[in-house]
Short mmCIF file of N, CA and C in Angstrom, two decimals:
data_model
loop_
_atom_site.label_atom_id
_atom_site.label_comp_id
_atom_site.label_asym_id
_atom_site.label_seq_id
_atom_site.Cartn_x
_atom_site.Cartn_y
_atom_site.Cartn_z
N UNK A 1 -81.76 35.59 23.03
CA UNK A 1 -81.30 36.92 23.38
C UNK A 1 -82.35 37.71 24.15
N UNK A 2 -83.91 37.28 23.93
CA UNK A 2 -84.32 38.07 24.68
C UNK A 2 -85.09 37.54 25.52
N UNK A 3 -85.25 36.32 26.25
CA UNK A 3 -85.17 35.91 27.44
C UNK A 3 -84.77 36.54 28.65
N UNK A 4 -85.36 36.30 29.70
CA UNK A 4 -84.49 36.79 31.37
C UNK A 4 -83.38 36.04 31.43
N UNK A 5 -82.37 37.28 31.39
CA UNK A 5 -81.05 36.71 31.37
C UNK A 5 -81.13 35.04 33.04
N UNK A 6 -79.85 34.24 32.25
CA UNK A 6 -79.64 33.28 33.50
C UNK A 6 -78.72 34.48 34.56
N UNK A 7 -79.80 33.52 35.93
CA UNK A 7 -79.21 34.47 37.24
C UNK A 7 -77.21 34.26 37.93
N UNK A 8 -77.27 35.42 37.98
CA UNK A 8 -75.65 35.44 38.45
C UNK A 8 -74.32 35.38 37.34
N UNK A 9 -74.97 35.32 36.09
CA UNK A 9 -74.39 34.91 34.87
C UNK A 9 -74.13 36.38 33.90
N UNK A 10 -72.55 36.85 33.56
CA UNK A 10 -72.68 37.48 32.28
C UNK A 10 -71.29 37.44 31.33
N UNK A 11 -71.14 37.62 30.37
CA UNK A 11 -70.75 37.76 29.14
C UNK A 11 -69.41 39.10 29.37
N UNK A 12 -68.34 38.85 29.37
CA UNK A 12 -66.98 39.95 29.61
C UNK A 12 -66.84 39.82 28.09
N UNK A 13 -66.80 41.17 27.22
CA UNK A 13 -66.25 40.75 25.53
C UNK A 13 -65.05 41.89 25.47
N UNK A 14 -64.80 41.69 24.73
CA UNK A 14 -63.78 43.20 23.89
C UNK A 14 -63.99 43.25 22.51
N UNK A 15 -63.20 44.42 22.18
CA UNK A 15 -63.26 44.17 19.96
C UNK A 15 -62.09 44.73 19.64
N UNK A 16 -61.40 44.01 18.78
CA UNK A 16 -60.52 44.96 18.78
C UNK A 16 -60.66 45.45 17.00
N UNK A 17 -60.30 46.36 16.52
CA UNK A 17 -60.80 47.35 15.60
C UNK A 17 -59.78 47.97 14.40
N UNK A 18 -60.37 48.43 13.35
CA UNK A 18 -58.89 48.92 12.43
C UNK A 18 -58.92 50.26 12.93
N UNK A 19 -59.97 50.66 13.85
CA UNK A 19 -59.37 52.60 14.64
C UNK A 19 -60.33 52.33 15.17
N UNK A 20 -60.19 53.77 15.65
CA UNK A 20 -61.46 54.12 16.76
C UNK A 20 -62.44 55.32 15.64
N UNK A 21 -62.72 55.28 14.55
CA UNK A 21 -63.65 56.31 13.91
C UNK A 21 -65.05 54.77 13.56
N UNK A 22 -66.03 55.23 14.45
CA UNK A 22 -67.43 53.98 14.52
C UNK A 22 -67.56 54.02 13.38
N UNK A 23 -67.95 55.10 12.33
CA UNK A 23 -68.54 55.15 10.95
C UNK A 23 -67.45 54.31 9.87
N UNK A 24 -66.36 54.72 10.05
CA UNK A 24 -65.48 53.85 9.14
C UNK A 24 -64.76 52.76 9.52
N UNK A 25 -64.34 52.19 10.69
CA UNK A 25 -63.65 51.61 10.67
C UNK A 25 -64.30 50.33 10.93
N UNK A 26 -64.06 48.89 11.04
CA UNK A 26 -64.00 47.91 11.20
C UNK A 26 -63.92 46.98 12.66
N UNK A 27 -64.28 45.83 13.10
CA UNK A 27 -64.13 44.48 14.00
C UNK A 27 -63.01 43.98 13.37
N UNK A 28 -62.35 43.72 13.74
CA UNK A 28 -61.24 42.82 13.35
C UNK A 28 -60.71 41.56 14.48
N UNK A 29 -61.35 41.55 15.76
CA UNK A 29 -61.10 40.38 16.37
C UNK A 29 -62.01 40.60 17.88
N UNK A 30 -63.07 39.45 17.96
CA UNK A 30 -63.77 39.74 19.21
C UNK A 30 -63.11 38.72 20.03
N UNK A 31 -63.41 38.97 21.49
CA UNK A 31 -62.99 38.35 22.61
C UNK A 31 -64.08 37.97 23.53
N UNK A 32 -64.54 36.90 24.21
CA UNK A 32 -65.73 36.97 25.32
C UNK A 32 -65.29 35.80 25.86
N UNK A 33 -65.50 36.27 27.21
CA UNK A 33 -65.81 35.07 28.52
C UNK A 33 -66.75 35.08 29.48
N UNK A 34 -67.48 34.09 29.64
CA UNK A 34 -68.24 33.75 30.64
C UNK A 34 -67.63 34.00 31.72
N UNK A 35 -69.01 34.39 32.75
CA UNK A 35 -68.54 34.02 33.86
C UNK A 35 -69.80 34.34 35.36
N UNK A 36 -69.40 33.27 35.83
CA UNK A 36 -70.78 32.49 36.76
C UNK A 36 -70.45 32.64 37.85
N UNK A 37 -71.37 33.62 38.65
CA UNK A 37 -70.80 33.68 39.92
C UNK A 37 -70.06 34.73 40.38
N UNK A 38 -68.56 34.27 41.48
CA UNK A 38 -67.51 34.66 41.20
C UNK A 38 -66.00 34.37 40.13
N UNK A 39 -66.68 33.18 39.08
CA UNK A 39 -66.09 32.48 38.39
C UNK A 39 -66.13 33.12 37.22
N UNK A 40 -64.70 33.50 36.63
CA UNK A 40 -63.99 33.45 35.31
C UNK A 40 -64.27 32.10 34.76
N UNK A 41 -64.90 31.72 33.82
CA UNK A 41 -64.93 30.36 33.03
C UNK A 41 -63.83 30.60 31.47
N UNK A 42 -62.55 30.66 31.76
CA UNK A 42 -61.65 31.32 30.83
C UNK A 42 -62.42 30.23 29.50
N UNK A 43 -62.02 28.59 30.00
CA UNK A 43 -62.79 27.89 29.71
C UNK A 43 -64.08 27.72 28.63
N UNK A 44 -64.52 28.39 28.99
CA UNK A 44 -66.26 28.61 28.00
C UNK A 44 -65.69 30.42 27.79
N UNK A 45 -64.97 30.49 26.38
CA UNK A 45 -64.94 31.80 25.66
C UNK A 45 -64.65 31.48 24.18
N UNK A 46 -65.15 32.70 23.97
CA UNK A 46 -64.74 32.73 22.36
C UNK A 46 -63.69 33.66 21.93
N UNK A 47 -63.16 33.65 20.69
CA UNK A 47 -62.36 34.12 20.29
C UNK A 47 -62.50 34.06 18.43
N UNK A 48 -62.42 35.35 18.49
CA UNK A 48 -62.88 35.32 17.03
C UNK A 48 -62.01 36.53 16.01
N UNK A 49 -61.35 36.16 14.91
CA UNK A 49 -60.73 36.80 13.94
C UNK A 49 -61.75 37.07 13.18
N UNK A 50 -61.76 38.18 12.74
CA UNK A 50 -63.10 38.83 12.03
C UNK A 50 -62.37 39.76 10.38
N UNK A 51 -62.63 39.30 9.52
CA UNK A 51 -62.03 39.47 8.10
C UNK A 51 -62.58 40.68 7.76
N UNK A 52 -61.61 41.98 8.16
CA UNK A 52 -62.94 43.55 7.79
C UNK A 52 -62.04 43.74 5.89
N UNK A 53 -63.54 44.54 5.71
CA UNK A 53 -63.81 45.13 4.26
C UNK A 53 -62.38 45.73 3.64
N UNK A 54 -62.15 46.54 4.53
CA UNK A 54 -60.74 47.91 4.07
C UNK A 54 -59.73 47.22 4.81
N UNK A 55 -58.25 47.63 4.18
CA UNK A 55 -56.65 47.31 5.00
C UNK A 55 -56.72 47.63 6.18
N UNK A 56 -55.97 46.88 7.07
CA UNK A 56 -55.35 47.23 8.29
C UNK A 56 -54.47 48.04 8.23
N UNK A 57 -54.51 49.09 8.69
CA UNK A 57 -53.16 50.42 8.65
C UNK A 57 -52.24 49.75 9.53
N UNK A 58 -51.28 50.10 9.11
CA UNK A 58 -49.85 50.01 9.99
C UNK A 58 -50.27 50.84 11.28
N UNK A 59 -50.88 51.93 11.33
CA UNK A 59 -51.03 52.40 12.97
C UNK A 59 -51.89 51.58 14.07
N UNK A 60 -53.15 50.67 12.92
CA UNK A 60 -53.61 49.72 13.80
C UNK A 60 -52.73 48.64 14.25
N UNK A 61 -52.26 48.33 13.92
CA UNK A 61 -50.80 47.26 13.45
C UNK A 61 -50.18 47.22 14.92
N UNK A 62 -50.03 48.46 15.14
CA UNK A 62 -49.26 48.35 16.21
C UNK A 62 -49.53 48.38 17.42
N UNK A 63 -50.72 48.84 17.80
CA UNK A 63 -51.35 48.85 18.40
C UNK A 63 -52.12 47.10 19.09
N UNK A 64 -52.91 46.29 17.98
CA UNK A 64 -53.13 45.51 18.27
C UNK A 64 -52.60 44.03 17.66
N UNK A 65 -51.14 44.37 17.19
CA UNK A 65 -50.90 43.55 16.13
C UNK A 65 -51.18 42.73 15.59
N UNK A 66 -52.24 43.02 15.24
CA UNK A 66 -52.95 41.75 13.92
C UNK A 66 -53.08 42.50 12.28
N UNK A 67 -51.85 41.99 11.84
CA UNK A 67 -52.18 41.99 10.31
C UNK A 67 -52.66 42.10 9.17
N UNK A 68 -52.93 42.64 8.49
CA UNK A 68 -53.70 42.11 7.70
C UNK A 68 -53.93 40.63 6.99
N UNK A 69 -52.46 39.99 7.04
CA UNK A 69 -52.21 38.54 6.61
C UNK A 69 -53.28 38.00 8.05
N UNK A 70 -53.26 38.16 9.19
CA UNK A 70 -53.79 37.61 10.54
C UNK A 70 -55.21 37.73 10.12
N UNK A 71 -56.02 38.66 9.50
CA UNK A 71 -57.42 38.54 9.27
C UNK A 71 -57.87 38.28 8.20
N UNK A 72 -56.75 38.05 7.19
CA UNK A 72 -57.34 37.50 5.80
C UNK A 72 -58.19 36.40 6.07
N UNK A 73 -58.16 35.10 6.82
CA UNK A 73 -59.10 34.43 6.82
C UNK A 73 -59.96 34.02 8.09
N UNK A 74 -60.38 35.48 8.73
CA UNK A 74 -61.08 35.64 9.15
C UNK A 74 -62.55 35.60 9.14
N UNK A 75 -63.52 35.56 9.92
CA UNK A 75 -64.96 35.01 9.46
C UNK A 75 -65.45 36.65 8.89
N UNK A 76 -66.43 36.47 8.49
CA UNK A 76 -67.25 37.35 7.57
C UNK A 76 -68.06 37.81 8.79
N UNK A 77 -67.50 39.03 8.90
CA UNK A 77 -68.58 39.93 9.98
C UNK A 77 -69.76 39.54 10.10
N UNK A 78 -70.36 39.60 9.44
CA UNK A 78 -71.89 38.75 9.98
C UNK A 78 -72.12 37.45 10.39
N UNK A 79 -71.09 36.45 10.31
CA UNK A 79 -70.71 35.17 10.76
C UNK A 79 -70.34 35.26 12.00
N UNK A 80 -69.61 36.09 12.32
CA UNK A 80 -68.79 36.23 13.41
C UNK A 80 -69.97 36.98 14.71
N UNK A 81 -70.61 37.61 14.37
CA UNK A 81 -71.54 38.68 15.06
C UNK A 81 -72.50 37.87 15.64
N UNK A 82 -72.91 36.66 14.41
CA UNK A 82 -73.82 35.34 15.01
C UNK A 82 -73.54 34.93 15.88
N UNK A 83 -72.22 34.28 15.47
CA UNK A 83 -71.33 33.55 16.59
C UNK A 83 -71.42 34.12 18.36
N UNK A 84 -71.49 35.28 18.40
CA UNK A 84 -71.01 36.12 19.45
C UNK A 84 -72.74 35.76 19.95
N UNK A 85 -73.51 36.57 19.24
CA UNK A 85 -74.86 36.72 19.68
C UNK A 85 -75.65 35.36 20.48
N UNK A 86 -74.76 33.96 19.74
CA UNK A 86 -74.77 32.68 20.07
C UNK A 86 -74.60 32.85 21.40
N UNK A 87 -73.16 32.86 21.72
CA UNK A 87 -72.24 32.72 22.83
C UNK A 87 -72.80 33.59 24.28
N UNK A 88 -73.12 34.84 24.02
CA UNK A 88 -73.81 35.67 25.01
C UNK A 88 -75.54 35.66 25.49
N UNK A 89 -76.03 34.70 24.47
CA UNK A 89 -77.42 34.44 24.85
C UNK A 89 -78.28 35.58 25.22
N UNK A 90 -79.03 35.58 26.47
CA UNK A 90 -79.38 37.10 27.37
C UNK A 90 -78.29 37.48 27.86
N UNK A 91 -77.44 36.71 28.37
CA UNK A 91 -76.21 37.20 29.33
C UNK A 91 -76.42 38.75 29.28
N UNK A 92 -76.13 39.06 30.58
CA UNK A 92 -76.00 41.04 30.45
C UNK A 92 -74.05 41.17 29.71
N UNK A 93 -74.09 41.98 29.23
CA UNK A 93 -72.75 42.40 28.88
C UNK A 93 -71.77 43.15 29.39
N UNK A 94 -70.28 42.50 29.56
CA UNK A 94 -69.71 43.54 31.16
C UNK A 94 -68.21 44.09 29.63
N UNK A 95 -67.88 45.17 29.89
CA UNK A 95 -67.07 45.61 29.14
C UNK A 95 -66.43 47.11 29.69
N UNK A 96 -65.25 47.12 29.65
CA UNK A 96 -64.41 48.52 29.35
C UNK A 96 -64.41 49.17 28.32
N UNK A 97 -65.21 50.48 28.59
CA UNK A 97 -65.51 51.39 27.74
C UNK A 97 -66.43 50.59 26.70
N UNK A 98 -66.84 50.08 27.29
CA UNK A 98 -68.08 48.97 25.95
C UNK A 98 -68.90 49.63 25.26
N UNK A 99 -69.44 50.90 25.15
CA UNK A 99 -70.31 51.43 24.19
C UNK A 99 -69.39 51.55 22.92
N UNK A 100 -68.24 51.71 22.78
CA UNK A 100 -67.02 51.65 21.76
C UNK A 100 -67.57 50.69 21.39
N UNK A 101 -66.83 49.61 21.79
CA UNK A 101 -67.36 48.33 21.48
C UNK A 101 -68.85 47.45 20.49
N UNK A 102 -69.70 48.44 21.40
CA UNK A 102 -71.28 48.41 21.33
C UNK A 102 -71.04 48.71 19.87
N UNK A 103 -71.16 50.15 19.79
CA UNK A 103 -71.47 50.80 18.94
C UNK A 103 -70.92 50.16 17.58
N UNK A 104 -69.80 49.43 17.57
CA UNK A 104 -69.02 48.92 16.02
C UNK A 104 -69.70 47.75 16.30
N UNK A 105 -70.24 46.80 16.60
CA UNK A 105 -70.61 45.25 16.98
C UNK A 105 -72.30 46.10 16.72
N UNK A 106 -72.95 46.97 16.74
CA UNK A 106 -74.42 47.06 16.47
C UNK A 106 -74.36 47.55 15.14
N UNK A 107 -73.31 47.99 14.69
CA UNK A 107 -73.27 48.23 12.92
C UNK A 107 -73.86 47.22 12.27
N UNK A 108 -72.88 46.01 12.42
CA UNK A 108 -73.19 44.89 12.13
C UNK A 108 -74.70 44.36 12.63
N UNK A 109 -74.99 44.49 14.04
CA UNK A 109 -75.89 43.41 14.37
C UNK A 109 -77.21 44.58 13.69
N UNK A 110 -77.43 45.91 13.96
CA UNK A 110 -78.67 46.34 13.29
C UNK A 110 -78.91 46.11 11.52
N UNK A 111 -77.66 45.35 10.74
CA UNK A 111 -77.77 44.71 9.59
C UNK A 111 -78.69 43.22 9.69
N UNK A 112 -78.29 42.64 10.80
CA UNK A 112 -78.73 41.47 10.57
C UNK A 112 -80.13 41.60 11.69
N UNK A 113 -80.83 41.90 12.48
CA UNK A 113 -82.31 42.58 13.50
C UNK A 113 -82.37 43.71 13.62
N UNK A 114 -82.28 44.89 12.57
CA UNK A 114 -82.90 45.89 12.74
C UNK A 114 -82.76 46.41 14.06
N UNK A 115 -81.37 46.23 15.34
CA UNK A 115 -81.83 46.79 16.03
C UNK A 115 -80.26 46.14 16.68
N UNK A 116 -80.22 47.25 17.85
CA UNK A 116 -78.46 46.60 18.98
C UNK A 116 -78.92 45.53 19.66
N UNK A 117 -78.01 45.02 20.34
CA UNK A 117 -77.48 44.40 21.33
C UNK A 117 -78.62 44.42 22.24
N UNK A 118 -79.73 43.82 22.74
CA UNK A 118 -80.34 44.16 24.18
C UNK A 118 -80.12 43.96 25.37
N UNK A 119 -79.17 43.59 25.68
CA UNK A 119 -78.67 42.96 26.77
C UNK A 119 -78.49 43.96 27.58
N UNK A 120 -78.61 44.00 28.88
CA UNK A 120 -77.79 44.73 29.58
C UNK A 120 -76.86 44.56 29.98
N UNK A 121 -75.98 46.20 29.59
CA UNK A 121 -74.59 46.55 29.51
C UNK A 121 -74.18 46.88 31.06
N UNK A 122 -72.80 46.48 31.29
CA UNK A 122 -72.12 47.15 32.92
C UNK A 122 -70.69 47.49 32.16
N UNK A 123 -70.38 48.72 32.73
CA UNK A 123 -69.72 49.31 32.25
C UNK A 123 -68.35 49.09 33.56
N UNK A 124 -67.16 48.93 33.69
CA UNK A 124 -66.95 48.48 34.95
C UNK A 124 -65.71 49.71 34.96
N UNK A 125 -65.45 51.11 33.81
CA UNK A 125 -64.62 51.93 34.40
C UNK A 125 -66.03 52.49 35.48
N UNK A 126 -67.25 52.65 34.96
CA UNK A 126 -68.40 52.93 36.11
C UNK A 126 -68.31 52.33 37.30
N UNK A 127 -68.42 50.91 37.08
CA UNK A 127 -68.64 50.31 38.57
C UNK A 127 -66.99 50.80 39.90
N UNK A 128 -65.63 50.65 39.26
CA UNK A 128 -64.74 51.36 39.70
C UNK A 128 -65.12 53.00 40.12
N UNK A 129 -65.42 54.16 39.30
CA UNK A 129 -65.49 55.28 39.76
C UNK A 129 -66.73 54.90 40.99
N UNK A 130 -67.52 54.49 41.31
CA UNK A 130 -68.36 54.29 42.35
C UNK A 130 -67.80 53.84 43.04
N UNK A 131 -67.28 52.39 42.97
CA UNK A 131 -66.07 52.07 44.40
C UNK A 131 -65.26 53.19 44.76
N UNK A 132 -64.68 53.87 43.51
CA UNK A 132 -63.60 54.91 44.65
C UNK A 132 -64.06 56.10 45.03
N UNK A 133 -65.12 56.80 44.46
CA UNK A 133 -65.87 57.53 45.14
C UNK A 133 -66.46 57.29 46.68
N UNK A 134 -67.01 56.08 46.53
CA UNK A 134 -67.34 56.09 48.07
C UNK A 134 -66.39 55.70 49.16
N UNK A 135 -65.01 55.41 48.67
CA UNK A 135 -64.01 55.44 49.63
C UNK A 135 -63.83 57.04 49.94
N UNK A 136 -63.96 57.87 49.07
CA UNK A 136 -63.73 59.24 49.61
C UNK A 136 -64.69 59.47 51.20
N UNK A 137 -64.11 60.85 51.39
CA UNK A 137 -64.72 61.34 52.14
C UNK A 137 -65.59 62.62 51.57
N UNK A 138 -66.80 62.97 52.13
CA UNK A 138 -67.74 63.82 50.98
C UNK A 138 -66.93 64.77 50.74
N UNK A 139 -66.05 65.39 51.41
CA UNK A 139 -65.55 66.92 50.97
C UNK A 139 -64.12 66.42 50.19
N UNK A 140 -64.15 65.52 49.74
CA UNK A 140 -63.29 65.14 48.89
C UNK A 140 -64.00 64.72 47.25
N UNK A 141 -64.89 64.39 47.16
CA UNK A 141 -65.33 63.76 45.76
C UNK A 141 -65.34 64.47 45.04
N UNK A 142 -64.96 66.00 44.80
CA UNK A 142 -64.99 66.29 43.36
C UNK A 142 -63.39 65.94 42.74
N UNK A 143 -62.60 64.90 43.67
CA UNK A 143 -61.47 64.48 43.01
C UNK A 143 -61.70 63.97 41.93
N UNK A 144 -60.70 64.06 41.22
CA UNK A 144 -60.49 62.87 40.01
C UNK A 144 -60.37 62.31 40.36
N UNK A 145 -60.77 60.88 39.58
CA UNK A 145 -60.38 59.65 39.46
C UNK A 145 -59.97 59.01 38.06
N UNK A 146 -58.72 58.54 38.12
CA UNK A 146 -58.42 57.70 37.13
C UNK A 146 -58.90 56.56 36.69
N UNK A 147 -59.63 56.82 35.78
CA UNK A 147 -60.18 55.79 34.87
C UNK A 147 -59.63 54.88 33.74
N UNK A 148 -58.43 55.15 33.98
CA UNK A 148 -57.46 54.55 32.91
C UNK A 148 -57.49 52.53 33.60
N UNK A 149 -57.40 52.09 32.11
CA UNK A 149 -57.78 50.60 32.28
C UNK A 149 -56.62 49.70 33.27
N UNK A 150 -55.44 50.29 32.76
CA UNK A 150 -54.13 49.55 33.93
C UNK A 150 -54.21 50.45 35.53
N UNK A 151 -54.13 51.45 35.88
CA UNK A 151 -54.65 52.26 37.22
C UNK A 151 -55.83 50.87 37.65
N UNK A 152 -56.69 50.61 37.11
CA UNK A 152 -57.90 49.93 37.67
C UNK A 152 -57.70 49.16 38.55
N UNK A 153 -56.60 48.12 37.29
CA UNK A 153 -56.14 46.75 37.74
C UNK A 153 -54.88 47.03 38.68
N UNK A 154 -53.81 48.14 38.59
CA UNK A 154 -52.96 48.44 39.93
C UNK A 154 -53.69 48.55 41.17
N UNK A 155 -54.95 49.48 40.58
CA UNK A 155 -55.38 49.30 42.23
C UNK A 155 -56.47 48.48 42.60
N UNK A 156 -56.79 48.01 41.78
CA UNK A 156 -57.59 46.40 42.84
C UNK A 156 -56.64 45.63 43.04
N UNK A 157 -55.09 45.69 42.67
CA UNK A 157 -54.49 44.48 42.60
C UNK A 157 -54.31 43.27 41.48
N UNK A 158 -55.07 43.40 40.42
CA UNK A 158 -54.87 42.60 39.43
C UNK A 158 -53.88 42.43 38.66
N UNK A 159 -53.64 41.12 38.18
CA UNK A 159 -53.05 40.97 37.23
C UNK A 159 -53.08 41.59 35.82
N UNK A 160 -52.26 41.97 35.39
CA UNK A 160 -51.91 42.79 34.08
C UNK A 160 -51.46 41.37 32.98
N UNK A 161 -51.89 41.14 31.72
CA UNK A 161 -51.74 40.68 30.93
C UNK A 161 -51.84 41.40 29.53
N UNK A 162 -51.06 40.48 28.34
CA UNK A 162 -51.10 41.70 27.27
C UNK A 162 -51.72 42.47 26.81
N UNK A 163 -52.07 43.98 26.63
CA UNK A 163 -52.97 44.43 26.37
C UNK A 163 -52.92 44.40 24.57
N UNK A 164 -54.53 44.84 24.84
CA UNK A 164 -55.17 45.13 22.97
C UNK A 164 -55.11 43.83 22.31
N UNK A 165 -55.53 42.79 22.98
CA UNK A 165 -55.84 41.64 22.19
C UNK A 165 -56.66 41.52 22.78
N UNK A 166 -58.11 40.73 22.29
CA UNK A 166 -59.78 41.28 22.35
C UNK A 166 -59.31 39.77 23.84
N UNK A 167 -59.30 38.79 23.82
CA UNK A 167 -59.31 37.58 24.70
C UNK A 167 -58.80 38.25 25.59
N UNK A 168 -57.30 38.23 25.76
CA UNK A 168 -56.84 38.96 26.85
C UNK A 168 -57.48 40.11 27.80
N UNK A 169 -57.87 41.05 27.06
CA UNK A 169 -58.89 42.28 27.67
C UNK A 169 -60.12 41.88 28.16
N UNK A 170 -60.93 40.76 27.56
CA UNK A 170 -62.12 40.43 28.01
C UNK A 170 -62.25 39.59 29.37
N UNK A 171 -60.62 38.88 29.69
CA UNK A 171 -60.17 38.17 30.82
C UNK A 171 -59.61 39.51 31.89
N UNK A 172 -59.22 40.12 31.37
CA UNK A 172 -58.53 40.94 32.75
C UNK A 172 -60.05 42.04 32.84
N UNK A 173 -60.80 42.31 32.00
CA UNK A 173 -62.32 42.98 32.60
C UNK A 173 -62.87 42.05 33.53
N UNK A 174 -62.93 40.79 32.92
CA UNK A 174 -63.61 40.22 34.08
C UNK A 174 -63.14 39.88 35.50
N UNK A 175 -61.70 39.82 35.73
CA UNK A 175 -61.12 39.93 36.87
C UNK A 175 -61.68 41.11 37.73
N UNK A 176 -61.61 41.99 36.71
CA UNK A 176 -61.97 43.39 37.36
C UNK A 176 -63.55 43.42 37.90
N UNK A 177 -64.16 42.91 37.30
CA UNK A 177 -65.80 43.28 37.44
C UNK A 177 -66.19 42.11 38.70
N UNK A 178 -65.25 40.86 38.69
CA UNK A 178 -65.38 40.03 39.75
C UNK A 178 -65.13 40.89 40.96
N UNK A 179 -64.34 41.22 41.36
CA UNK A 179 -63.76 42.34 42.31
C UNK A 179 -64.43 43.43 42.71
N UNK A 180 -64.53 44.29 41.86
CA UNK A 180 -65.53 45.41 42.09
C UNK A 180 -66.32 44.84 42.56
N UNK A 181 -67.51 43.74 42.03
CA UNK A 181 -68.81 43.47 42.68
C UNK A 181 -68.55 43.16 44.31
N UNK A 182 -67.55 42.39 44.59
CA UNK A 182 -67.53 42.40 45.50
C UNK A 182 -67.05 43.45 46.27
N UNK A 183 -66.05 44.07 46.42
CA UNK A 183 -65.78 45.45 46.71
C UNK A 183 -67.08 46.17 47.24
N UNK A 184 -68.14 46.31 46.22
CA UNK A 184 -69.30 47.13 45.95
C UNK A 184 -70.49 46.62 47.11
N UNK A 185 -70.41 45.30 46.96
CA UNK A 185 -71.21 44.97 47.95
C UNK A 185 -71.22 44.84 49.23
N UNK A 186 -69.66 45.06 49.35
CA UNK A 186 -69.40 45.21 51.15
C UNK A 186 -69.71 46.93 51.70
#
């Protein structure tokens, strides 16, 4: 993990969660894919059911439908956190809205090293608001921009696949972050 990350190489994850409150709630299923290059390696990802402490509410339920029967035999958060920490090596970390993310996944990991994630993070509703900012014209940028996760993928053109399942999301970020970079660099 704390090696110089490998060049051209990073780590797309998601989490999906029993809410969005960091202090109480739970991991309940991570998602990550490689990817080298301009290459999605759907291939080389993980996928992980993660067994949290407290019930799954019916409002999480619906949202990401996983069960509580779906995470009963799920790995033991700190099993699972290994696993991940395995899988991402240095890799920098590319994620939507990933400090969410961060922040419930360093609960865990400052249990097991005293400390987060070091990797460096790319945030890619960021790398988007910079692409469409500089399509403006200057006396235009104090527009909004929609930062909403499907808007992204309408307007690069991407494919839409199911949302709020951690795999799925960690595949259509990385579509996205493939794109942008390039986008960005022209």
């Amino acid at each position: 993990m704390f090696d110089p990350p490998p060049i051209n190489e990073w780590v797309v994850l998601d989490c999906e969660t029993t809410g969005l409150n960091i202090a109480k709630d739970e991991v309940i299923s991570i998602g990550a894919v490689r990817i080298v290059g301009n290459t999605l390696l759907t291939s080389e990802r993980l996928e992980l059911l993660v067994k949290p402490q407290k019930e799954v509410s019916a409002e999480s339920v619906k949202i990401h439908r996983l069960r509580e029967l779906d995470v009963a035999d799920g790995l033991d958060p700190t099993i699972a956190v290994a696993k991940l920490m395995n899988f991402i090596g240095s890799r920098p970390i590319v994620g939507y809205y990933l400090e969410f993310d961060m922040a419930m996944l360093n609960k865990i990991v400052w249990r097991m090293l005293g400390q987060g994630l070091p990797q460096e993070k790319i945030e890619i509703s960021s790398m988007y608001y910079e692409y469409k900012n500089s399509q403006l014209l200057v006396n235009e940028r104090d527009e909004r921009i929609d930062l909403r996760f499907n808007t992204i993928m309408h307007e690069l053109d991407l494919p839409l696949r199911e949302a709020h399942d951690a795999l799925n999301d960690a595949v259509m970020t990385g579509m996205a972050f493939i794109k942008l970079r390039k986008l960005l660099a022209n």
